[in-house]
């Protein structure tokens, strides 16, 4: 079904084509080459006409051209100096694993402590050694094996027990053995060096 010039949509169609023509003229006027001459387009009832003609190329001033000898010297100097950038040599890697380089890590030096009070050592020497055992088997160990028997804290290890005995009773322990009793307490057998007598130490402590 064709559209007639006198149909119900004829006015709308004419308005639409007028808008398209004006938009095209504006587009051409804005995007014209500045070096070219431009004759504004004129609008006819049926089509648009216009022409763009090229101007003569701009003349190049021959005086601006450099001296051939100077140009040759400049080129020779550039060739002698070598390339302006040097290609970085490729690093040969002999391992399939890649590790990040070690960087400088300074020690922490805070301006103020981040906690209000430093933590207290809850496992001191008095806490480690609770009390000495005075049972018959413990007395036999003192007489026969030069060994003292203590009940100690569960968290104490052999090194801490050895240090606690040295600090509190001023004696040197040769060896420390520990075990957990069925009642859940830890028992420590502290064997003294030959320089110390377990009986004398027991009297000094007040076990016997």
mmCIF file of C-alpha atoms in Angstrom:
data_model
loop_
_atom_site.group_PDB
_atom_site.id
_atom_site.type_symbol
_atom_site.label_atom_id
_atom_site.label_comp_id
_atom_site.label_asym_id
_atom_site.label_seq_id
_atom_site.Cartn_x
_atom_site.Cartn_y
_atom_site.Cartn_z
ATOM 1 C CA UNK A 1 0.000 0.000 0.000
ATOM 2 C CA UNK A 2 1.659 3.242 -1.181
ATOM 3 C CA UNK A 3 1.634 6.561 0.622
ATOM 4 C CA UNK A 4 -0.150 9.382 -1.229
ATOM 5 C CA UNK A 5 0.935 13.033 -1.102
ATOM 6 C CA UNK A 6 -2.600 13.915 -0.035
ATOM 7 C CA UNK A 7 -3.066 11.007 2.398
ATOM 8 C CA UNK A 8 -3.739 11.324 6.134
ATOM 9 C CA UNK A 9 0.002 11.036 6.967
ATOM 10 C CA UNK A 10 1.307 13.374 4.258
ATOM 11 C CA UNK A 11 1.972 16.299 6.647
ATOM 12 C CA UNK A 12 3.840 14.051 9.111
ATOM 13 C CA UNK A 13 5.982 12.560 6.343
ATOM 14 C CA UNK A 14 6.906 15.998 4.935
ATOM 15 C CA UNK A 15 7.860 17.241 8.424
ATOM 16 C CA UNK A 16 10.021 14.161 9.007
ATOM 17 C CA UNK A 17 11.905 14.541 5.697
ATOM 18 C CA UNK A 18 12.446 18.257 6.333
ATOM 19 C CA UNK A 19 13.993 17.439 9.706
ATOM 20 C CA UNK A 20 16.252 14.812 8.093
ATOM 21 C CA UNK A 21 17.420 17.251 5.388
ATOM 22 C CA UNK A 22 18.218 20.007 7.896
ATOM 23 C CA UNK A 23 20.147 17.544 10.108
ATOM 24 C CA UNK A 24 22.167 16.386 7.116
ATOM 25 C CA UNK A 25 23.027 19.982 6.143
ATOM 26 C CA UNK A 26 24.207 20.733 9.690
ATOM 27 C CA UNK A 27 26.294 17.558 9.735
ATOM 28 C CA UNK A 28 28.021 18.453 6.451
ATOM 29 C CA UNK A 29 28.689 22.038 7.574
ATOM 30 C CA UNK A 30 30.280 20.827 10.845
ATOM 31 C CA UNK A 31 32.420 18.050 9.370
ATOM 32 C CA UNK A 32 33.747 19.807 6.282
ATOM 33 C CA UNK A 33 37.499 19.733 5.682
ATOM 34 C CA UNK A 34 38.875 23.137 6.832
ATOM 35 C CA UNK A 35 41.473 23.091 4.040
ATOM 36 C CA UNK A 36 38.791 22.756 1.388
ATOM 37 C CA UNK A 37 36.486 25.437 0.106
ATOM 38 C CA UNK A 38 32.825 24.913 0.875
ATOM 39 C CA UNK A 39 29.738 26.078 -0.915
ATOM 40 C CA UNK A 40 26.709 25.909 1.410
ATOM 41 C CA UNK A 41 24.106 23.412 0.331
ATOM 42 C CA UNK A 42 20.841 24.676 -0.951
ATOM 43 C CA UNK A 43 17.584 22.964 -0.295
ATOM 44 C CA UNK A 44 15.252 22.143 -3.149
ATOM 45 C CA UNK A 45 11.842 20.632 -2.876
ATOM 46 C CA UNK A 46 13.023 17.170 -4.018
ATOM 47 C CA UNK A 47 16.795 16.872 -3.346
ATOM 48 C CA UNK A 48 19.896 18.500 -1.931
ATOM 49 C CA UNK A 49 22.763 19.766 -3.991
ATOM 50 C CA UNK A 50 26.156 21.014 -3.002
ATOM 51 C CA UNK A 51 29.736 20.877 -4.029
ATOM 52 C CA UNK A 52 33.052 20.748 -2.276
ATOM 53 C CA UNK A 53 36.137 21.691 -4.231
ATOM 54 C CA UNK A 54 39.738 21.187 -3.207
ATOM 55 C CA UNK A 55 42.103 24.081 -2.767
ATOM 56 C CA UNK A 56 45.632 24.126 -4.057
ATOM 57 C CA UNK A 57 48.156 22.385 -1.747
ATOM 58 C CA UNK A 58 50.091 24.653 0.572
ATOM 59 C CA UNK A 59 53.529 25.642 -0.643
ATOM 60 C CA UNK A 60 56.475 24.202 1.277
ATOM 61 C CA UNK A 61 59.207 26.677 2.073
ATOM 62 C CA UNK A 62 62.438 25.299 0.610
ATOM 63 C CA UNK A 63 64.541 27.380 3.022
ATOM 64 C CA UNK A 64 63.256 25.297 5.950
ATOM 65 C CA UNK A 65 64.878 22.148 4.553
ATOM 66 C CA UNK A 66 68.122 21.253 6.373
ATOM 67 C CA UNK A 67 71.532 21.123 4.781
ATOM 68 C CA UNK A 68 72.116 17.625 3.277
ATOM 69 C CA UNK A 69 75.635 17.521 4.736
ATOM 70 C CA UNK A 70 74.382 18.331 8.240
ATOM 71 C CA UNK A 71 71.659 15.722 7.904
ATOM 72 C CA UNK A 72 74.221 13.115 6.819
ATOM 73 C CA UNK A 73 76.466 13.927 9.810
ATOM 74 C CA UNK A 74 73.496 13.685 12.163
ATOM 75 C CA UNK A 75 72.533 10.287 10.747
ATOM 76 C CA UNK A 76 76.110 8.986 10.989
ATOM 77 C CA UNK A 77 76.318 10.109 14.622
ATOM 78 C CA UNK A 78 73.049 8.353 15.433
ATOM 79 C CA UNK A 79 74.271 5.141 13.788
ATOM 80 C CA UNK A 80 77.580 5.249 15.708
ATOM 81 C CA UNK A 81 75.909 5.812 19.067
ATOM 82 C CA UNK A 82 73.860 2.658 18.555
ATOM 83 C CA UNK A 83 70.226 2.100 19.450
ATOM 84 C CA UNK A 84 68.633 4.461 21.943
ATOM 85 C CA UNK A 85 67.343 1.575 24.062
ATOM 86 C CA UNK A 86 69.209 -1.596 24.928
ATOM 87 C CA UNK A 87 67.421 -4.902 24.965
ATOM 88 C CA UNK A 88 67.474 -6.469 28.411
ATOM 89 C CA UNK A 89 69.246 -9.798 28.526
ATOM 90 C CA UNK A 90 66.925 -12.688 29.271
ATOM 91 C CA UNK A 91 67.560 -14.308 32.639
ATOM 92 C CA UNK A 92 68.248 -18.008 32.419
ATOM 93 C CA UNK A 93 66.199 -19.937 34.958
ATOM 94 C CA UNK A 94 67.421 -23.362 36.004
ATOM 95 C CA UNK A 95 64.571 -24.170 38.388
ATOM 96 C CA UNK A 96 60.889 -24.698 37.786
ATOM 97 C CA UNK A 97 59.933 -22.976 41.053
ATOM 98 C CA UNK A 98 59.830 -19.203 41.363
ATOM 99 C CA UNK A 99 60.373 -17.496 44.714
ATOM 100 C CA UNK A 100 59.713 -13.842 45.436
ATOM 101 C CA UNK A 101 62.861 -11.916 46.386
ATOM 102 C CA UNK A 102 63.513 -11.377 50.084
ATOM 103 C CA UNK A 103 62.960 -7.757 51.048
ATOM 104 C CA UNK A 104 64.009 -5.780 54.093
ATOM 105 C CA UNK A 105 61.772 -6.378 57.099
ATOM 106 C CA UNK A 106 62.488 -4.132 60.044
ATOM 107 C CA UNK A 107 61.814 -5.107 63.631
ATOM 108 C CA UNK A 108 58.725 -3.710 65.251
ATOM 109 C CA UNK A 109 59.383 -0.567 67.241
ATOM 110 C CA UNK A 110 55.996 0.631 68.507
ATOM 111 C CA UNK A 111 55.699 4.107 69.965
ATOM 112 C CA UNK A 112 53.373 2.800 72.674
ATOM 113 C CA UNK A 113 52.232 -0.681 73.803
ATOM 114 C CA UNK A 114 49.068 -1.892 72.135
ATOM 115 C CA UNK A 115 47.838 -3.596 75.302
ATOM 116 C CA UNK A 116 47.164 -1.777 78.561
ATOM 117 C CA UNK A 117 49.167 -4.172 80.763
ATOM 118 C CA UNK A 118 51.674 -6.877 79.813
ATOM 119 C CA UNK A 119 50.508 -10.418 80.554
ATOM 120 C CA UNK A 120 51.577 -11.815 83.902
ATOM 121 C CA UNK A 121 53.570 -15.029 83.997
ATOM 122 C CA UNK A 122 51.056 -17.373 85.570
ATOM 123 C CA UNK A 123 53.459 -20.319 85.667
ATOM 124 C CA UNK A 124 56.233 -19.114 87.974
ATOM 125 C CA UNK A 125 58.596 -21.299 90.037
ATOM 126 C CA UNK A 126 56.251 -21.459 93.017
ATOM 127 C CA UNK A 127 53.404 -22.541 90.745
ATOM 128 C CA UNK A 128 55.487 -25.210 89.004
ATOM 129 C CA UNK A 129 56.615 -27.065 92.158
ATOM 130 C CA UNK A 130 53.488 -27.623 94.240
ATOM 131 C CA UNK A 131 54.883 -29.819 97.048
ATOM 132 C CA UNK A 132 57.333 -32.711 97.602
ATOM 133 C CA UNK A 133 56.053 -36.263 98.077
ATOM 134 C CA UNK A 134 56.856 -38.006 101.389
ATOM 135 C CA UNK A 135 55.503 -41.485 100.698
ATOM 136 C CA UNK A 136 57.519 -44.648 101.389
ATOM 137 C CA UNK A 137 58.344 -45.120 97.708
ATOM 138 C CA UNK A 138 59.479 -41.485 97.514
ATOM 139 C CA UNK A 139 61.736 -41.964 100.574
ATOM 140 C CA UNK A 140 63.211 -45.081 98.968
ATOM 141 C CA UNK A 141 64.009 -43.049 95.830
ATOM 142 C CA UNK A 142 65.793 -40.449 97.972
ATOM 143 C CA UNK A 143 67.958 -43.079 99.695
ATOM 144 C CA UNK A 144 68.674 -45.425 96.779
ATOM 145 C CA UNK A 145 68.616 -43.288 93.618
ATOM 146 C CA UNK A 146 69.542 -39.784 94.858
ATOM 147 C CA UNK A 147 66.187 -38.611 93.506
ATOM 148 C CA UNK A 148 63.600 -36.168 94.854
ATOM 149 C CA UNK A 149 59.909 -36.580 94.021
ATOM 150 C CA UNK A 150 57.617 -33.573 93.525
ATOM 151 C CA UNK A 151 54.024 -32.960 92.529
ATOM 152 C CA UNK A 152 54.166 -30.327 89.778
ATOM 153 C CA UNK A 153 51.799 -28.328 87.615
ATOM 154 C CA UNK A 154 50.309 -30.084 84.612
ATOM 155 C CA UNK A 155 51.519 -27.351 82.264
ATOM 156 C CA UNK A 156 55.151 -27.592 83.413
ATOM 157 C CA UNK A 157 57.613 -29.388 81.177
ATOM 158 C CA UNK A 158 60.944 -30.980 82.154
ATOM 159 C CA UNK A 159 63.043 -27.922 81.418
ATOM 160 C CA UNK A 160 60.799 -25.678 83.525
ATOM 161 C CA UNK A 161 60.893 -28.170 86.411
ATOM 162 C CA UNK A 162 64.694 -28.319 86.246
ATOM 163 C CA UNK A 163 64.957 -24.509 86.294
ATOM 164 C CA UNK A 164 62.484 -24.225 89.175
ATOM 165 C CA UNK A 165 64.430 -26.720 91.321
ATOM 166 C CA UNK A 166 67.667 -24.860 90.655
ATOM 167 C CA UNK A 167 66.147 -21.482 91.520
ATOM 168 C CA UNK A 168 64.249 -22.537 94.654
ATOM 169 C CA UNK A 169 66.619 -25.041 96.281
ATOM 170 C CA UNK A 170 69.934 -24.086 94.622
ATOM 171 C CA UNK A 171 70.604 -27.636 93.422
ATOM 172 C CA UNK A 172 71.537 -28.984 89.996
ATOM 173 C CA UNK A 173 69.303 -31.664 88.519
ATOM 174 C CA UNK A 174 70.884 -34.297 86.301
ATOM 175 C CA UNK A 175 67.676 -35.693 84.858
ATOM 176 C CA UNK A 176 63.929 -35.152 85.190
ATOM 177 C CA UNK A 177 61.249 -37.786 84.517
ATOM 178 C CA UNK A 178 57.537 -37.018 84.627
ATOM 179 C CA UNK A 179 54.294 -38.982 84.635
ATOM 180 C CA UNK A 180 50.589 -38.273 84.983
ATOM 181 C CA UNK A 181 49.013 -40.031 87.955
ATOM 182 C CA UNK A 182 45.538 -41.622 87.783
ATOM 183 C CA UNK A 183 44.133 -38.766 89.861
ATOM 184 C CA UNK A 184 45.169 -36.317 87.102
ATOM 185 C CA UNK A 185 48.201 -34.730 88.800
ATOM 186 C CA UNK A 186 51.717 -34.703 87.408
ATOM 187 C CA UNK A 187 54.589 -36.288 89.328
ATOM 188 C CA UNK A 188 58.240 -35.423 88.661
ATOM 189 C CA UNK A 189 61.295 -37.497 89.581
ATOM 190 C CA UNK A 190 64.247 -35.098 89.870
ATOM 191 C CA UNK A 191 67.561 -36.951 89.886
ATOM 192 C CA UNK A 192 70.389 -34.875 91.346
ATOM 193 C CA UNK A 193 74.013 -34.726 90.177
ATOM 194 C CA UNK A 194 76.629 -36.625 92.229
ATOM 195 C CA UNK A 195 77.748 -33.291 93.747
ATOM 196 C CA UNK A 196 74.516 -33.124 95.777
ATOM 197 C CA UNK A 197 73.113 -35.629 98.258
ATOM 198 C CA UNK A 198 69.359 -36.091 98.113
ATOM 199 C CA UNK A 199 69.178 -36.855 101.890
ATOM 200 C CA UNK A 200 70.870 -33.569 102.794
ATOM 201 C CA UNK A 201 68.629 -31.652 100.398
ATOM 202 C CA UNK A 202 65.544 -33.404 101.838
ATOM 203 C CA UNK A 203 66.584 -32.398 105.374
ATOM 204 C CA UNK A 204 67.188 -28.862 104.200
ATOM 205 C CA UNK A 205 63.759 -28.686 102.551
ATOM 206 C CA UNK A 206 62.064 -30.316 105.547
ATOM 207 C CA UNK A 207 60.832 -33.502 103.913
ATOM 208 C CA UNK A 208 62.470 -35.747 106.507
#
